[in-house]
Coordinates of C-alpha atoms and ligand atoms in Angstrom, one line a residue:
M21 CA 0.0 0.0 0.0
A22 CA 2.7 2.4 1.1
T23 CA 4.7 1.8 -2.1
D24 CA 2.1 3.1 -4.4
N25 CA 2.1 6.5 -2.7
P26 CA 5.5 7.4 -1.2
L27 CA 4.0 10.7 0.1
R28 CA 2.3 8.7 2.8
L29 CA 5.6 7.7 4.3
I30 CA 6.4 11.3 5.1
P31 CA 5.6 12.0 8.8
S32 CA 3.0 14.6 9.7
V33 CA 3.9 18.0 11.2
D34 CA 2.3 16.9 14.5
R35 CA 4.0 13.6 14.6
L36 CA 7.4 15.3 14.3
L37 CA 6.6 18.1 16.8
N38 CA 5.4 15.5 19.3
S39 CA 8.4 13.3 18.8
A40 CA 11.1 12.9 21.5
E41 CA 13.6 13.9 18.7
L42 CA 12.3 17.5 18.6
A43 CA 11.7 18.1 22.3
Q44 CA 15.1 19.7 22.9
T45 CA 14.7 21.9 19.8
I46 CA 11.3 23.1 20.9
S47 CA 12.6 24.1 24.3
Q48 CA 15.5 25.9 22.8
Y49 CA 13.9 27.7 19.9
G50 CA 10.3 27.8 20.9
Q51 CA 7.1 26.1 19.7
S52 CA 6.2 28.6 16.9
A53 CA 9.6 28.8 15.2
T54 CA 10.1 25.0 15.4
T55 CA 6.6 24.5 13.9
R56 CA 7.3 26.9 11.1
E57 CA 10.6 25.3 10.3
T58 CA 9.1 21.8 10.5
R59 CA 6.4 22.7 8.0
K60 CA 9.0 24.2 5.6
I61 CA 11.2 21.1 5.7
L62 CA 8.2 18.7 5.2
D63 CA 6.8 20.8 2.3
A64 CA 10.2 20.7 0.6
L65 CA 10.4 17.0 1.2
R66 CA 6.9 16.5 -0.3
D67 CA 7.9 18.5 -3.4
A68 CA 11.1 16.5 -3.8
V69 CA 9.2 13.2 -3.5
R70 CA 6.7 14.3 -6.1
D71 CA 9.5 15.0 -8.5
T72 CA 11.4 11.8 -7.6
P73 CA 9.1 9.2 -6.2
A74 CA 12.0 6.8 -5.6
L75 CA 13.6 9.3 -3.1
P76 CA 14.4 7.6 0.2
I77 CA 12.3 9.2 3.0
P78 CA 14.6 10.4 5.9
E79 CA 14.2 8.9 9.4
L80 CA 12.5 11.0 12.1
H81 CA 15.8 11.8 13.8
E82 CA 17.4 12.9 10.5
L83 CA 14.5 15.4 9.9
A84 CA 14.8 16.6 13.5
T85 CA 18.5 17.2 13.0
R86 CA 17.8 19.2 9.9
I87 CA 15.2 21.3 11.6
S88 CA 17.4 22.1 14.5
A89 CA 20.4 22.9 12.3
N90 CA 18.3 25.4 10.2
L91 CA 17.0 27.1 13.3
Q92 CA 20.5 27.4 14.6
V93 CA 21.7 29.1 11.4
K94 CA 18.8 31.5 11.4
G95 CA 19.3 32.4 15.0
S96 CA 23.0 33.1 14.9
A97 CA 24.3 36.6 14.2
S98 CA 25.2 37.5 10.7
L99 CA 27.2 40.6 11.7
V100 CA 30.1 39.3 13.8
S101 CA 33.5 40.7 15.0
V102 CA 36.4 39.9 12.7
M103 CA 40.2 40.4 13.1
N104 CA 41.2 42.8 10.3
L105 CA 44.8 41.8 9.5
T106 CA 44.6 43.0 5.9
G107 CA 47.0 45.9 6.4
T108 CA 44.3 48.4 5.5
V109 CA 43.6 50.3 8.8
L110 CA 40.3 51.9 7.7
H111 CA 38.7 49.1 5.8
T112 CA 35.2 50.1 4.6
N113 CA 34.1 46.5 4.1
L114 CA 35.2 45.6 7.6
G115 CA 33.5 48.5 9.3
R116 CA 36.2 51.2 9.2
A117 CA 37.4 52.8 12.5
A118 CA 37.7 50.8 15.7
L119 CA 36.2 52.9 18.5
P120 CA 38.0 53.9 21.7
E121 CA 36.8 52.2 24.9
S122 CA 35.3 55.5 26.3
A123 CA 33.1 55.6 23.2
I124 CA 32.1 52.0 23.5
R125 CA 31.0 52.6 27.1
A126 CA 29.1 55.7 26.0
V127 CA 27.2 53.8 23.3
S128 CA 26.2 51.0 25.7
N129 CA 25.1 53.5 28.3
V130 CA 22.7 55.3 26.0
A131 CA 21.6 52.1 24.3
R132 CA 20.5 50.6 27.6
G133 CA 17.7 53.2 28.2
N134 CA 16.5 56.7 27.7
S135 CA 18.7 59.8 27.4
N136 CA 18.4 63.5 27.0
L137 CA 19.0 63.2 23.2
E138 CA 16.5 66.0 22.4
F139 CA 15.6 67.1 25.8
D140 CA 16.9 70.2 27.6
L141 CA 17.5 69.1 31.2
Q142 CA 17.7 72.8 32.3
T143 CA 14.4 74.0 31.0
G144 CA 12.6 70.6 30.7
G145 CA 11.7 71.6 27.1
R146 CA 12.7 70.2 23.8
G147 CA 16.4 70.1 23.0
D148 CA 18.5 69.7 19.9
R149 CA 20.5 66.5 19.3
D150 CA 23.3 68.5 17.7
S151 CA 23.8 70.4 21.0
H152 CA 25.7 67.4 22.4
I153 CA 28.5 67.8 19.9
E154 CA 28.3 71.2 18.4
A155 CA 30.4 73.0 21.0
V156 CA 33.2 70.6 21.0
L157 CA 33.2 70.6 17.2
A158 CA 33.3 74.4 17.1
E159 CA 36.2 74.4 19.6
L160 CA 38.2 71.8 17.7
T161 CA 37.6 73.1 14.2
G162 CA 37.3 76.9 14.7
A163 CA 33.9 76.8 13.0
E164 CA 31.0 78.9 14.3
A165 CA 28.5 76.0 14.1
A166 CA 28.2 72.4 13.2
T167 CA 25.7 69.6 12.6
V168 CA 25.9 65.8 12.1
V169 CA 24.2 63.5 9.6
N170 CA 24.4 59.8 8.8
N171 CA 27.6 59.8 6.8
N172 CA 29.7 62.2 4.6
A173 CA 27.7 61.3 1.5
A174 CA 24.6 62.5 3.3
A175 CA 26.5 65.6 4.5
V176 CA 27.3 66.5 0.8
L177 CA 23.8 65.7 -0.3
I178 CA 22.1 67.9 2.3
S179 CA 24.5 70.7 2.0
L180 CA 24.0 71.0 -1.7
N181 CA 20.2 70.6 -1.4
A182 CA 20.0 73.2 1.4
L183 CA 22.2 75.8 -0.3
A184 CA 22.0 75.2 -4.0
E185 CA 18.7 73.5 -5.1
G186 CA 17.7 74.6 -8.6
R187 CA 21.0 76.5 -9.0
G188 CA 24.5 76.0 -10.3
V189 CA 27.5 74.7 -8.4
C190 CA 31.0 75.3 -9.8
I191 CA 33.4 72.4 -9.4
S192 CA 36.7 71.5 -11.1
R193 CA 36.7 68.7 -13.6
G194 CA 39.6 67.2 -11.7
E195 CA 37.4 66.8 -8.6
L196 CA 34.5 64.9 -10.0
V197 CA 35.4 61.8 -8.0
E198 CA 33.9 58.4 -7.5
I199 CA 34.4 57.0 -4.1
G200 CA 33.8 53.2 -3.8
G201 CA 30.3 51.8 -3.7
S202 CA 28.9 54.1 -6.4
F203 CA 29.2 57.5 -4.6
R204 CA 29.9 59.8 -7.5
I205 CA 30.0 63.6 -7.0
P206 CA 28.1 64.4 -10.2
E207 CA 25.3 61.9 -9.3
V208 CA 25.0 63.2 -5.7
M209 CA 24.7 66.7 -7.1
E210 CA 21.9 65.7 -9.4
K211 CA 20.0 64.0 -6.6
S212 CA 20.4 67.1 -4.5
G213 CA 18.7 69.1 -7.2
C214 CA 21.5 71.4 -8.1
T215 CA 23.2 71.8 -11.5
L216 CA 26.8 70.8 -12.0
V217 CA 28.9 73.5 -13.6
E218 CA 32.2 71.9 -14.6
V219 CA 35.2 74.1 -14.4
G220 CA 38.6 73.8 -16.1
A221 CA 40.2 70.6 -17.4
T222 CA 40.9 67.3 -15.7
N223 CA 44.5 68.0 -14.9
R224 CA 44.5 71.8 -14.7
T225 CA 42.0 74.3 -13.3
H226 CA 42.8 77.9 -12.8
L227 CA 41.2 80.6 -10.7
K228 CA 40.1 82.4 -13.9
D229 CA 38.2 79.3 -15.0
Y230 CA 36.0 79.6 -11.9
R231 CA 35.7 83.3 -12.4
A232 CA 34.4 82.7 -15.9
A233 CA 31.9 80.1 -14.8
I234 CA 30.2 82.2 -12.2
D235 CA 26.9 83.7 -13.3
A236 CA 23.6 84.9 -11.8
N237 CA 22.5 81.3 -11.3
T238 CA 25.5 80.2 -9.3
A239 CA 24.7 79.2 -5.7
L240 CA 28.2 78.2 -4.5
L241 CA 31.7 77.1 -5.3
M242 CA 32.6 73.6 -4.3
K243 CA 36.0 71.9 -3.8
V244 CA 36.3 68.2 -3.3
H245 CA 39.4 66.7 -1.8
T246 CA 40.4 64.0 -4.3
S247 CA 41.1 61.6 -1.5
N248 CA 41.4 58.3 -3.4
Y249 CA 43.6 59.3 -6.4
E250 CA 46.2 61.7 -7.3
I251 CA 46.7 63.6 -10.6
R252 CA 50.4 63.9 -11.2
G253 CA 52.5 65.8 -13.8
F254 CA 51.3 68.9 -15.6
T255 CA 48.6 69.9 -13.0
R256 CA 47.2 72.9 -11.4
E257 CA 44.5 73.2 -8.8
V258 CA 43.2 76.3 -7.0
S259 CA 43.9 76.4 -3.3
Y260 CA 41.1 76.7 -0.7
G261 CA 42.3 80.3 0.1
E262 CA 42.2 81.5 -3.5
L263 CA 38.9 79.9 -4.1
A264 CA 37.4 81.3 -0.9
S265 CA 38.5 84.8 -1.9
L266 CA 36.9 84.5 -5.3
A267 CA 33.7 83.1 -3.8
H268 CA 33.4 85.9 -1.3
E269 CA 34.1 88.5 -3.9
A270 CA 31.1 87.2 -5.8
G271 CA 29.0 86.9 -2.6
L272 CA 28.9 83.1 -2.7
P273 CA 29.9 80.5 -0.1
L274 CA 32.6 77.9 -0.6
L275 CA 31.7 74.3 0.3
A276 CA 34.6 71.9 0.9
D277 CA 34.1 68.1 0.9
L278 CA 37.2 66.9 2.7
G279 CA 36.3 63.2 2.6
S280 CA 38.4 61.8 5.3
G281 CA 39.1 65.1 7.0
T282 CA 41.4 65.1 10.0
L283 CA 41.6 67.3 13.1
V284 CA 45.3 66.8 13.7
N285 CA 48.3 67.5 11.5
L286 CA 49.3 64.0 10.5
E287 CA 52.8 65.2 9.8
E288 CA 53.4 65.5 13.6
Y289 CA 52.8 61.8 13.7
G290 CA 55.2 61.0 10.9
L291 CA 52.5 60.6 8.3
A292 CA 51.9 62.5 5.1
H293 CA 50.0 65.7 5.1
E294 CA 46.2 65.6 4.7
P295 CA 44.3 68.9 4.9
T296 CA 42.9 69.5 8.3
V297 CA 39.4 70.8 8.9
Q298 CA 40.9 73.7 10.8
E299 CA 43.2 74.8 8.0
V300 CA 40.4 74.7 5.4
I301 CA 38.1 76.7 7.6
H302 CA 40.9 79.1 8.4
A303 CA 41.6 79.4 4.6
G304 CA 38.0 80.7 4.2
A305 CA 35.8 77.7 3.4
D306 CA 32.3 78.5 4.6
L307 CA 31.2 74.9 5.1
V308 CA 33.4 71.8 5.4
T309 CA 32.1 68.2 5.3
F310 CA 34.0 65.1 6.5
S311 CA 33.4 61.5 7.6
G312 CA 33.2 60.4 11.2
D313 CA 34.7 56.9 10.6
K314 CA 37.7 57.7 8.5
L315 CA 40.8 59.5 9.9
L316 CA 38.7 61.0 12.7
G317 CA 38.5 57.4 14.1
G318 CA 34.9 57.6 15.3
P319 CA 31.5 56.2 14.4
Q320 CA 29.9 56.4 10.9
A321 CA 28.7 60.0 10.6
G322 CA 29.0 63.0 8.3
I323 CA 30.1 66.2 10.0
I324 CA 29.2 69.6 8.6
A325 CA 31.1 72.5 10.2
G326 CA 31.1 76.1 9.2
R327 CA 29.2 79.4 9.1
K328 CA 26.3 79.6 11.5
D329 CA 23.7 80.9 9.0
L330 CA 24.6 78.1 6.5
V331 CA 24.5 75.4 9.2
Q332 CA 21.2 76.8 10.3
R333 CA 19.7 76.3 6.8
I334 CA 21.0 72.7 6.8
K335 CA 19.4 72.0 10.2
E336 CA 16.1 73.4 8.9
N337 CA 16.2 71.4 5.7
P338 CA 13.6 68.5 5.6
L339 CA 16.3 66.1 4.6
K340 CA 17.9 66.6 8.1
R341 CA 15.2 64.5 9.6
A342 CA 15.8 61.7 7.1
L343 CA 19.5 61.8 7.5
R344 CA 19.9 62.5 11.2
V345 CA 22.1 60.3 13.4
D346 CA 20.8 58.1 16.3
K347 CA 21.7 58.4 20.0
M348 CA 24.4 55.8 19.8
T349 CA 26.3 57.8 17.1
V350 CA 25.9 61.0 19.1
A351 CA 27.3 59.3 22.2
A352 CA 30.3 57.7 20.4
L353 CA 31.1 60.9 18.4
H354 CA 31.1 63.0 21.6
E355 CA 33.6 60.7 23.3
V356 CA 35.9 60.6 20.2
L357 CA 35.8 64.3 19.8
N358 CA 36.5 64.7 23.5
L359 CA 39.8 62.8 23.1
Y360 CA 41.0 65.4 20.6
R361 CA 40.8 68.0 23.4
H362 CA 43.7 66.2 25.0
P363 CA 46.4 65.9 22.2
E364 CA 48.9 64.5 24.7
T365 CA 47.0 61.3 25.1
L366 CA 45.3 61.1 21.7
Q367 CA 47.7 58.8 20.0
Q368 CA 47.3 56.1 22.7
A369 CA 43.6 56.6 23.3
L370 CA 42.4 56.6 19.7
P371 CA 42.8 53.2 18.1
T372 CA 42.9 54.6 14.5
L373 CA 45.8 56.9 15.3
R374 CA 47.5 54.3 17.4
H375 CA 47.3 51.8 14.5
L376 CA 48.4 54.3 11.9
T377 CA 51.5 55.3 13.9
L378 CA 52.7 51.9 15.2
P379 CA 56.4 51.6 14.2
A380 CA 57.3 48.8 11.8
A381 CA 59.8 47.5 14.3
T382 CA 57.1 47.0 17.0
I383 CA 54.9 45.2 14.5
R384 CA 57.8 43.0 13.4
A385 CA 58.6 42.1 17.1
T386 CA 55.0 41.0 17.6
A387 CA 55.1 38.9 14.4
T388 CA 58.4 37.3 15.4
S389 CA 57.0 36.4 18.8
L390 CA 53.9 34.8 17.3
L391 CA 55.8 32.9 14.6
P392 CA 56.5 29.7 16.7
A393 CA 52.8 29.2 17.4
F394 CA 52.1 29.5 13.7
E395 CA 54.9 27.1 12.9
Q396 CA 53.3 24.6 15.3
A397 CA 49.8 24.9 13.9
L398 CA 50.6 25.2 10.2
G399 CA 54.2 24.1 9.7
E400 CA 53.4 20.8 8.0
L401 CA 51.2 22.5 5.4
A402 CA 52.9 25.8 4.8
H403 CA 56.1 27.7 4.9
L404 CA 56.0 30.5 7.5
A405 CA 58.0 33.7 7.7
V406 CA 58.0 37.2 9.1
I407 CA 58.3 39.6 6.2
D408 CA 58.4 43.4 5.7
S409 CA 55.2 44.6 4.2
F410 CA 53.2 47.8 3.7
S411 CA 50.0 48.8 5.3
Q412 CA 47.7 51.5 4.0
I413 CA 45.3 54.0 5.6
G414 CA 42.3 53.0 3.5
S415 CA 39.0 54.7 3.0
G416 CA 40.6 56.8 0.3
A417 CA 42.9 58.6 2.6
L418 CA 46.4 59.2 1.3
P419 CA 46.1 56.3 -1.2
L420 CA 49.7 56.6 -2.4
D421 CA 51.1 56.6 1.1
Q422 CA 52.4 53.3 2.3
L423 CA 53.1 52.6 5.9
P424 CA 56.1 50.3 6.4
S425 CA 54.8 47.3 8.4
A426 CA 55.4 43.6 9.0
A427 CA 53.4 40.5 8.3
I428 CA 53.3 36.8 8.9
E429 CA 53.6 35.2 5.5
I430 CA 52.0 31.8 5.0
T431 CA 52.9 30.1 1.8
P432 CA 51.4 26.6 1.0
R433 CA 54.1 23.9 0.6
A434 CA 52.2 22.6 -2.4
H435 CA 52.1 25.7 -4.5
S436 CA 48.6 26.0 -5.9
D437 CA 45.9 28.6 -6.0
S438 CA 43.4 26.2 -4.4
R439 CA 45.7 25.5 -1.4
L440 CA 46.2 29.2 -1.0
R441 CA 42.5 29.9 -1.1
A442 CA 41.9 27.0 1.4
I443 CA 44.2 28.6 3.9
A444 CA 42.5 32.0 3.5
E445 CA 39.2 30.3 3.9
A446 CA 40.3 28.4 7.0
F447 CA 41.3 31.7 8.7
R448 CA 37.9 33.2 7.8
Q449 CA 36.2 30.3 9.4
L450 CA 37.8 30.6 12.8
P451 CA 35.5 31.4 15.8
V452 CA 36.6 35.1 15.4
P453 CA 37.2 35.2 11.6
V454 CA 40.6 36.4 10.6
V455 CA 40.8 38.3 7.4
G456 CA 44.3 38.7 5.7
R457 CA 45.3 39.4 2.2
L458 CA 46.6 37.3 -0.7
Q459 CA 49.8 38.6 -2.3
D460 CA 52.2 36.9 -4.7
G461 CA 51.2 33.3 -3.9
S462 CA 51.1 33.8 -0.1
F463 CA 48.6 34.6 2.5
L464 CA 49.7 37.6 4.6
L465 CA 48.6 38.7 8.1
D466 CA 49.7 42.3 8.6
L467 CA 49.8 42.7 12.4
R468 CA 49.5 46.5 12.5
T469 CA 45.9 46.4 13.6
L470 CA 46.2 43.3 15.8
E471 CA 44.7 44.2 19.2
D472 CA 44.6 40.8 20.9
P473 CA 47.6 38.5 20.1
E474 CA 46.5 35.9 22.7
L475 CA 43.2 35.5 21.0
L476 CA 44.9 35.0 17.6
I477 CA 47.2 32.3 19.0
A478 CA 44.4 30.6 20.9
Q479 CA 42.4 30.3 17.7
L480 CA 45.2 28.6 15.8
E481 CA 44.3 25.3 17.3
H482 CA 40.9 25.4 15.7
I483 CA 42.3 25.9 12.2
S484 CA 41.3 23.2 9.8
I485 CA 42.4 23.3 6.2
R486 CA 40.6 21.1 3.8
Ligands
PLP30 C1 34.7 58.9 1.7 C2 34.3 60.1 1.0 C3 32.9 60.5 0.9 C4 31.9 59.6 1.5 O1 32.0 59.6 2.9 P1 31.1 58.5 3.7 O2 31.3 58.9 5.1 O3 31.7 57.1 3.4 O4 29.7 58.6 3.2 C5 32.6 61.6 0.2 N1 33.5 62.4 -0.3 C6 34.8 62.1 -0.3 C7 35.8 63.1 -0.9 C8 35.3 61.0 0.4 O5 36.6 60.7 0.4

């Protein structure tokens, strides 16, 4: 009887749910989730049996194992901590800046309950979420006023919309940049409702080009820091100071998109110069936008600092509500900015700056001390060595600037691409996934950003290369 309709061999939902095999799963994941998953598995099984009547029907315990495994996968976090040992300090795909401890504490404090995010504790009336960071931003940048939105792309979008909708914005052809992930200045301008007025040539733009482009419809002049590439050779760009003078002569504001934007002179830390927010404001820019999670070393945010009347127009723009930051961002940003008020301790307290300034010799010493543990875990499969390498800042900051570093180099003994990929994969599958980089037939772990060497070593015993 059963052989003429194999569908009858499939257990019912109730039978599975009431079986001893699923009791533990139900107590762990709950009745409703387990029921849903059971239905799904049985429906799929019925479809499969209809297609292939000869298909063997799994035993009750096999079905229960499948249900439990699916529930486990669904319940486990998708966003997890990883060890970034790629050598790129500010890695966009790996979540950019690591926050300082004080900022992490501030985030968890406000996350836990209510806060005075938009509540004035003095008057008991409505407050302004920017108020928590505006004063420290003004103090640090020299700007009259400031506001914060979701990221720097949003900062550019809202600034252009608030100040130039329906009008022209003059920008050099050499600055029409595309940042990764499809952020292109011309497209953001279009979305903001202003008209792009291209000025000069790709490699050379002169002050007189801007002067000739200004007309009655011009709303502002814009300068974009070409953070992720460099035009070399026969080039000319107009400085912030010159451009600000021209803008002010014409009664227009100058908007500067600094991209990474830093609040400290990186040369003092042995790095190459990147324009600081202070110097661009001092040079006369009326509004400056920059990221919170690039060189600043904070949470994802877009900071807009500058003239009070212009910042006010941005705060009143309806997009502000759509692009505003949440309480956790405000909390983290305040703590990060606060660290900049104490330059003496900044380098130690701010992970981004600490990572960027770590001497190669220190990194090499760490690598050398870890090498024996790597030999022990991987020596049969791979050749291991400590090598000189180069890290980079990442997120478009100083792209040509390489930071001398050191890495553990893992080269499969059987030279093959598939062995190499298997090694990289095995590191990605560790309890705390480790992400390195492939280079010239080897897998490299650049230790510049390694925060917890003991954890890395402890994980090596779990490594399994197939
Ligand atoms: C990175 C960058 C942006 C975008 O900033 P996000 O904070 O990633 O949105 C915009 N403009 C420039 C010049 C940049 O370098």
